[in-house]
CSV table of C-alpha atoms in Angstrom, one decimal:
chain,number,residue,atom,x,y,z
A,1,UNK,CA,106.3,105.1,131.2
A,2,UNK,CA,105.0,108.4,132.6
A,3,UNK,CA,104.1,111.6,131.5
A,4,UNK,CA,104.3,114.0,133.8
A,5,UNK,CA,101.8,117.4,132.1
A,6,UNK,CA,102.2,119.6,135.3
A,7,UNK,CA,105.3,121.0,135.3
A,8,UNK,CA,106.7,124.4,135.3
A,9,UNK,CA,109.6,126.3,133.5
A,10,UNK,CA,112.0,129.6,134.2
A,11,UNK,CA,114.8,130.7,132.1
A,12,UNK,CA,118.0,131.1,133.9
A,13,UNK,CA,117.7,134.5,133.1
A,14,UNK,CA,114.3,136.6,132.8
A,15,UNK,CA,114.5,139.2,129.6
A,16,UNK,CA,114.6,142.8,130.7
A,17,UNK,CA,112.1,145.6,130.7
A,18,UNK,CA,113.5,147.3,128.2
A,19,UNK,CA,111.8,150.3,129.5
A,20,UNK,CA,108.2,149.2,128.6
A,21,UNK,CA,105.5,149.7,130.7
A,22,UNK,CA,105.3,146.7,133.1
A,23,UNK,CA,106.8,148.5,135.9
A,24,UNK,CA,108.4,147.6,138.7
A,25,UNK,CA,106.7,144.2,138.6
A,26,UNK,CA,107.9,143.1,135.6
A,27,UNK,CA,110.0,140.2,137.2
A,28,UNK,CA,113.7,140.1,136.6
A,29,UNK,CA,116.5,137.1,138.1
A,30,UNK,CA,119.3,137.8,140.5
A,31,UNK,CA,121.9,135.5,141.8
A,32,UNK,CA,121.6,133.7,144.9
A,33,UNK,CA,124.5,135.0,146.6
A,34,UNK,CA,126.6,131.9,148.0
A,35,UNK,CA,124.2,129.3,146.5
A,36,UNK,CA,125.6,127.8,143.5
A,37,UNK,CA,122.9,126.9,140.7
A,38,UNK,CA,120.0,129.2,142.7
A,39,UNK,CA,118.3,132.5,141.4
A,40,UNK,CA,116.0,134.5,142.8
A,41,UNK,CA,113.0,135.7,141.3
A,42,UNK,CA,112.2,139.4,141.8
A,43,UNK,CA,108.7,141.2,141.7
A,44,UNK,CA,108.4,144.4,143.0
A,45,UNK,CA,112.0,144.2,144.3
A,46,UNK,CA,110.8,141.2,146.5
A,47,UNK,CA,112.3,137.9,146.1
A,48,UNK,CA,108.5,135.9,144.8
A,49,UNK,CA,110.6,133.0,144.7
A,50,UNK,CA,114.1,131.2,144.8
A,51,UNK,CA,114.1,128.8,142.2
A,52,UNK,CA,117.3,126.0,140.9
A,53,UNK,CA,118.9,125.1,137.9
A,54,UNK,CA,115.7,122.1,137.9
A,55,UNK,CA,113.8,125.2,136.5
A,56,UNK,CA,116.0,126.1,133.4
A,57,UNK,CA,118.7,123.0,132.7
A,58,UNK,CA,117.7,120.3,130.8
A,59,UNK,CA,120.3,118.2,132.1
A,60,UNK,CA,119.2,118.7,135.3
A,61,UNK,CA,115.9,117.9,134.8
A,62,UNK,CA,116.6,114.4,132.8
A,63,UNK,CA,118.6,113.5,135.6
A,64,UNK,CA,115.6,113.9,138.5
A,65,UNK,CA,113.3,112.1,135.8
A,66,UNK,CA,115.1,109.1,135.3
A,67,UNK,CA,115.6,108.6,139.0
A,68,UNK,CA,111.9,109.4,139.4
A,69,UNK,CA,111.1,107.3,136.0
A,70,UNK,CA,109.3,110.1,134.3
A,71,UNK,CA,109.8,109.6,130.8
A,72,UNK,CA,108.1,113.3,129.6
A,73,UNK,CA,107.5,116.4,131.1
A,74,UNK,CA,105.3,118.5,130.0
A,75,UNK,CA,106.6,122.2,130.7
A,76,UNK,CA,104.8,125.5,131.1
A,77,UNK,CA,105.8,128.7,132.5
A,78,UNK,CA,105.8,129.6,136.3
A,79,UNK,CA,102.0,130.6,136.8
A,80,UNK,CA,103.2,134.2,137.9
A,81,UNK,CA,105.2,135.1,134.6
A,82,UNK,CA,101.9,134.9,133.1
A,83,UNK,CA,102.2,138.6,133.9
A,84,UNK,CA,98.1,139.8,133.0
A,85,UNK,CA,98.6,143.0,135.0
A,86,UNK,CA,100.7,144.3,132.3
A,87,UNK,CA,99.8,146.4,129.4
A,88,UNK,CA,98.9,143.9,127.0
A,89,UNK,CA,101.6,144.9,124.5
A,90,UNK,CA,104.0,144.6,127.2
A,91,UNK,CA,102.5,141.2,128.2
A,92,UNK,CA,102.8,140.1,123.9
A,93,UNK,CA,106.2,140.8,124.3
A,94,UNK,CA,107.6,139.0,127.4
A,95,UNK,CA,105.3,136.1,126.6
A,96,UNK,CA,107.2,135.8,122.8
A,97,UNK,CA,110.3,136.1,124.7
A,98,UNK,CA,109.2,133.3,127.2
A,99,UNK,CA,107.5,131.0,124.7
A,100,UNK,CA,111.2,131.2,122.5
A,101,UNK,CA,113.7,130.4,125.4
A,102,UNK,CA,111.1,127.5,126.1
A,103,UNK,CA,111.3,126.2,123.2
A,104,UNK,CA,115.0,126.6,122.8
A,105,UNK,CA,114.8,124.3,126.0
A,106,UNK,CA,112.4,121.9,124.8
A,107,UNK,CA,114.5,121.6,121.9
A,108,UNK,CA,117.7,120.4,123.9
A,109,UNK,CA,115.9,117.1,124.0
A,110,UNK,CA,112.5,116.5,121.5
A,111,UNK,CA,111.8,113.0,123.2
A,112,UNK,CA,111.8,113.8,126.8
A,113,UNK,CA,109.9,117.2,126.8
A,114,UNK,CA,106.7,118.9,125.9
A,115,UNK,CA,105.5,122.8,126.1
A,116,UNK,CA,102.8,124.6,126.7
A,117,UNK,CA,103.2,128.6,126.4
A,118,UNK,CA,101.3,132.0,127.2
A,119,UNK,CA,99.4,134.5,125.9
A,120,UNK,CA,98.2,138.2,126.6
A,121,UNK,CA,95.0,136.9,127.6
A,122,UNK,CA,93.7,140.2,129.3
A,123,UNK,CA,93.3,141.1,125.7
A,124,UNK,CA,91.1,137.9,124.3
A,125,UNK,CA,91.5,139.1,121.0
A,126,UNK,CA,95.4,139.6,120.7
A,127,UNK,CA,95.7,136.4,122.7
A,128,UNK,CA,93.8,135.3,119.8
A,129,UNK,CA,95.5,135.8,117.0
A,130,UNK,CA,98.8,135.2,118.8
A,131,UNK,CA,97.6,131.3,118.9
A,132,UNK,CA,98.9,130.3,115.1
A,133,UNK,CA,102.6,131.8,116.3
A,134,UNK,CA,102.7,129.8,119.5
A,135,UNK,CA,101.9,126.7,117.6
A,136,UNK,CA,103.5,126.9,114.3
A,137,UNK,CA,107.0,129.4,115.3
A,138,UNK,CA,107.8,128.0,118.6
A,139,UNK,CA,106.2,124.4,118.4
A,140,UNK,CA,104.5,124.5,121.7
A,141,UNK,CA,101.4,121.8,122.3
A,142,UNK,CA,98.9,124.3,123.8
A,143,UNK,CA,98.7,127.6,126.0
A,144,UNK,CA,99.0,127.8,130.1
A,145,UNK,CA,96.2,130.3,131.4
A,146,UNK,CA,95.5,131.5,134.7
A,147,UNK,CA,91.9,130.6,136.5
A,148,UNK,CA,91.1,134.1,136.5
A,149,UNK,CA,92.7,137.0,134.3
A,150,UNK,CA,93.0,140.0,136.7
A,151,UNK,CA,89.9,139.1,138.6
A,152,UNK,CA,87.7,137.7,135.8
A,153,UNK,CA,87.0,134.1,135.8
A,154,UNK,CA,88.1,132.3,132.9
A,155,UNK,CA,84.9,131.1,131.9
A,156,UNK,CA,83.3,134.4,131.2
A,157,UNK,CA,82.2,135.3,127.3
A,158,UNK,CA,84.4,138.0,127.7
A,159,UNK,CA,87.4,134.9,126.8
A,160,UNK,CA,85.3,133.1,123.8
A,161,UNK,CA,87.6,134.6,120.9
A,162,UNK,CA,90.3,133.2,122.6
A,163,UNK,CA,88.6,130.0,122.6
A,164,UNK,CA,87.2,129.9,119.3
A,165,UNK,CA,90.6,130.8,118.1
A,166,UNK,CA,92.4,127.9,120.3
A,167,UNK,CA,89.5,125.4,119.2
A,168,UNK,CA,89.7,125.8,115.5
A,169,UNK,CA,93.6,125.7,116.2
A,170,UNK,CA,93.4,122.5,118.3
A,171,UNK,CA,95.8,123.4,120.8
A,172,UNK,CA,95.6,122.6,123.9
A,173,UNK,CA,94.7,124.9,127.7
A,174,UNK,CA,95.9,123.8,131.0
A,175,UNK,CA,94.2,126.3,133.2
A,176,UNK,CA,96.8,126.8,136.5
A,177,UNK,CA,95.5,128.3,139.8
A,178,UNK,CA,96.3,132.5,140.0
A,179,UNK,CA,95.9,134.9,142.7
A,180,UNK,CA,93.0,133.0,144.3
A,181,UNK,CA,90.1,134.9,145.4
A,182,UNK,CA,90.0,134.8,149.9
A,183,UNK,CA,93.3,135.3,150.4
A,184,UNK,CA,91.9,138.2,152.4
A,185,UNK,CA,90.1,135.5,154.9
A,186,UNK,CA,93.0,132.8,155.0
A,187,UNK,CA,94.6,133.5,158.7
A,188,UNK,CA,98.5,132.5,158.7
A,189,UNK,CA,101.6,132.7,156.5
A,190,UNK,CA,101.2,133.9,152.9
A,191,UNK,CA,102.2,130.5,152.0
A,192,UNK,CA,99.5,128.8,152.9
A,193,UNK,CA,97.4,130.4,150.1
A,194,UNK,CA,98.9,127.8,147.5
A,195,UNK,CA,97.2,125.1,150.3
A,196,UNK,CA,93.8,126.9,150.9
A,197,UNK,CA,93.5,129.5,148.0
A,198,UNK,CA,94.5,127.2,145.1
A,199,UNK,CA,92.2,124.2,145.5
A,200,UNK,CA,89.0,127.0,145.8
A,201,UNK,CA,90.2,128.8,142.6
A,202,UNK,CA,90.4,125.9,140.3
A,203,UNK,CA,87.0,124.9,141.5
A,204,UNK,CA,85.6,128.5,140.5
A,205,UNK,CA,87.5,128.0,137.3
A,206,UNK,CA,85.6,124.9,136.4
A,207,UNK,CA,82.6,126.2,137.2
A,208,UNK,CA,82.6,129.1,135.7
A,209,UNK,CA,83.6,126.8,132.3
A,210,UNK,CA,80.5,125.1,132.9
A,211,UNK,CA,78.4,127.8,134.1
A,212,UNK,CA,79.6,130.5,131.4
A,213,UNK,CA,78.8,128.0,128.6
A,214,UNK,CA,82.4,127.3,127.1
A,215,UNK,CA,82.1,123.8,126.9
A,216,UNK,CA,78.6,124.3,125.5
A,217,UNK,CA,80.2,126.9,122.3
A,218,UNK,CA,83.5,125.5,122.2
A,219,UNK,CA,82.4,121.2,122.3
A,220,UNK,CA,85.7,120.2,121.2
A,221,UNK,CA,88.1,122.1,123.4
A,222,UNK,CA,90.9,120.3,124.8
A,223,UNK,CA,91.3,121.8,128.5
A,224,UNK,CA,93.0,120.5,131.5
A,225,UNK,CA,92.9,121.8,135.0
A,226,UNK,CA,95.9,121.7,137.8
A,227,UNK,CA,95.5,120.1,141.4
A,228,UNK,CA,92.5,117.7,140.5
A,229,UNK,CA,89.9,120.4,139.7
A,230,UNK,CA,90.7,121.4,143.5
A,231,UNK,CA,87.2,121.2,145.5
A,232,UNK,CA,85.2,120.9,142.0
A,233,UNK,CA,84.9,117.1,142.9
A,234,UNK,CA,83.0,118.1,146.2
A,235,UNK,CA,81.2,121.2,144.5
A,236,UNK,CA,79.9,119.1,141.3
A,237,UNK,CA,76.9,116.9,143.4
A,238,UNK,CA,75.3,120.2,144.6
A,239,UNK,CA,75.6,122.1,141.3
A,240,UNK,CA,74.1,118.6,139.9
A,241,UNK,CA,71.3,119.0,142.4
A,242,UNK,CA,71.2,122.4,142.1
A,243,UNK,CA,70.4,121.9,137.9
A,244,UNK,CA,67.3,119.3,138.9
A,245,UNK,CA,65.8,121.6,141.2
A,246,UNK,CA,66.1,125.2,139.6
A,247,UNK,CA,64.4,125.6,136.1
A,248,UNK,CA,66.2,128.7,135.7
A,249,UNK,CA,69.5,126.8,135.9
A,250,UNK,CA,69.1,124.6,132.6
A,251,UNK,CA,68.4,127.9,131.0
A,252,UNK,CA,72.4,128.6,130.9
A,253,UNK,CA,73.3,124.6,131.2
A,254,UNK,CA,71.4,122.5,128.7
A,255,UNK,CA,72.8,119.4,130.5
A,256,UNK,CA,74.0,118.4,133.6
A,257,UNK,CA,77.4,120.1,134.9
A,258,UNK,CA,78.4,116.9,135.2
A,259,UNK,CA,78.3,116.3,131.6
A,260,UNK,CA,80.6,119.5,131.4
A,261,UNK,CA,83.1,118.4,134.2
A,262,UNK,CA,83.6,115.1,132.5
A,263,UNK,CA,84.5,117.1,129.0
A,264,UNK,CA,87.9,118.4,131.3
A,265,UNK,CA,90.9,116.6,131.8
A,266,UNK,CA,92.1,117.1,135.8
A,267,UNK,CA,96.1,116.6,136.7
A,268,UNK,CA,96.2,114.0,139.5
A,269,UNK,CA,97.6,116.2,142.1
A,270,UNK,CA,96.0,115.9,145.2
A,271,UNK,CA,98.2,114.4,147.0
A,272,UNK,CA,95.4,111.5,148.5
A,273,UNK,CA,94.6,108.3,146.7
A,274,UNK,CA,91.1,108.4,148.4
A,275,UNK,CA,90.4,111.9,147.4
A,276,UNK,CA,92.1,110.4,143.6
A,277,UNK,CA,89.6,107.8,143.6
A,278,UNK,CA,86.7,109.8,144.1
A,279,UNK,CA,87.5,112.2,141.5
A,280,UNK,CA,87.8,109.1,139.4
A,281,UNK,CA,85.1,107.7,140.5
A,282,UNK,CA,83.2,111.3,139.3
A,283,UNK,CA,84.3,112.2,135.7
A,284,UNK,CA,86.4,108.3,135.0
A,285,UNK,CA,89.8,107.5,134.4
A,286,UNK,CA,90.1,108.7,131.1
A,287,UNK,CA,90.0,112.3,132.5
A,288,UNK,CA,93.1,112.2,134.4
A,289,UNK,CA,96.8,112.6,133.8
A,290,UNK,CA,99.5,112.4,135.9
A,291,UNK,CA,100.9,115.8,137.3
A,292,UNK,CA,103.6,116.7,139.8
A,293,UNK,CA,104.1,120.8,139.7
A,294,UNK,CA,108.0,119.6,139.5
A,295,UNK,CA,110.1,121.5,140.6
A,296,UNK,CA,108.7,123.5,143.2
A,297,UNK,CA,108.6,123.0,147.2
A,298,UNK,CA,104.8,121.3,147.1
A,299,UNK,CA,105.8,119.1,144.2
A,300,UNK,CA,104.7,115.3,144.3
A,301,UNK,CA,107.9,113.1,144.3
A,302,UNK,CA,107.5,110.1,142.3
A,303,UNK,CA,104.4,111.1,140.3
A,304,UNK,CA,102.2,108.0,140.4
A,305,UNK,CA,103.8,106.0,143.0
A,306,UNK,CA,100.0,105.8,144.4
A,307,UNK,CA,99.1,103.9,140.7
A,308,UNK,CA,98.4,100.8,142.4
A,309,UNK,CA,96.5,101.9,145.0
A,310,UNK,CA,93.6,102.9,142.5
A,311,UNK,CA,90.2,100.7,142.0
A,312,UNK,CA,90.9,99.9,138.1
A,313,UNK,CA,92.5,97.5,136.4
A,314,UNK,CA,96.1,97.7,134.7
A,315,UNK,CA,94.6,99.2,131.2
A,316,UNK,CA,93.2,101.8,133.0
A,317,UNK,CA,96.5,102.4,134.9
A,318,UNK,CA,98.6,102.4,131.9
A,319,UNK,CA,96.2,105.5,130.6
A,320,UNK,CA,96.6,107.5,133.3
A,321,UNK,CA,100.4,106.8,133.9
A,322,UNK,CA,100.3,108.2,129.7
A,323,UNK,CA,98.4,106.9,127.1
A,324,UNK,CA,95.6,109.7,128.6
A,325,UNK,CA,98.1,112.3,127.7
A,326,UNK,CA,99.3,111.0,124.4
A,327,UNK,CA,96.1,111.4,123.2
A,328,UNK,CA,94.9,114.4,125.0
A,329,UNK,CA,98.4,116.5,123.3
A,330,UNK,CA,97.9,114.4,119.9
A,331,UNK,CA,101.5,113.3,120.2
A,332,UNK,CA,102.3,110.2,118.3
A,333,UNK,CA,98.7,109.2,116.8
């Protein structure tokens, strides 16, 4: 059985703004004329993304999962729904509505779907208070967060109240690339941000968890990162060398950076078996879980099709297929 830990959810109808302060960036869904089972997600009057019923239909998802030999999907909101740019109270209201709709989706087939919700992380204290509701009221296994929140890296000590509560409740954190730094330096169309900006953004997030002391202060956190952590695998040797050579680095990181990196889990969505083998050699096969980015264009079809090309035995391949995820999310334990 394959467990796909990186898939996204968008409800068929997004909750209306209801006169709140989210402004024109509050996302709404609009019918795609002439395209059955399609919707436009509109933000600021423009089509941010056209989605299909794969985003909101359990029946459609299960058909795709069966076709691609996926036993369980872990669903999280489309990252642009995280809405950190709203007033925090508006994001809280929006989060609760999205979390409720996600929990209802999961109830349709709880043996096939697990869920990760969202919280107003622009206010870490408010987000921390919402963790119990997310876990106990909505029955979700964790929370999806952006690599940065309005330009502040996720490893900034500003978010310590949130991570303290997450650790206390034992839920999982999925870090997903969002609004990457350096878009102004990318030459070409906007869609290249997902191809060029996301890998760098993921690496910045992982490095901030290390240099910001998050993994030192909260050693029992359960964190996994999208897109294989991006370019962090090539950044780590440089960080390790710097740690060996610079005494000031050791003042903020008592352990070598690689030791913190090995506490994090990574999805396998790197699109290349050589890159995946390198990441696995660096952090260990115990830290990898299959992810596909279903149902978006950039997704990997037939996730795990490359398993036989990994330089490991069958037991470790089975761990990557599902056992690592079962352990990480605390299911069937």
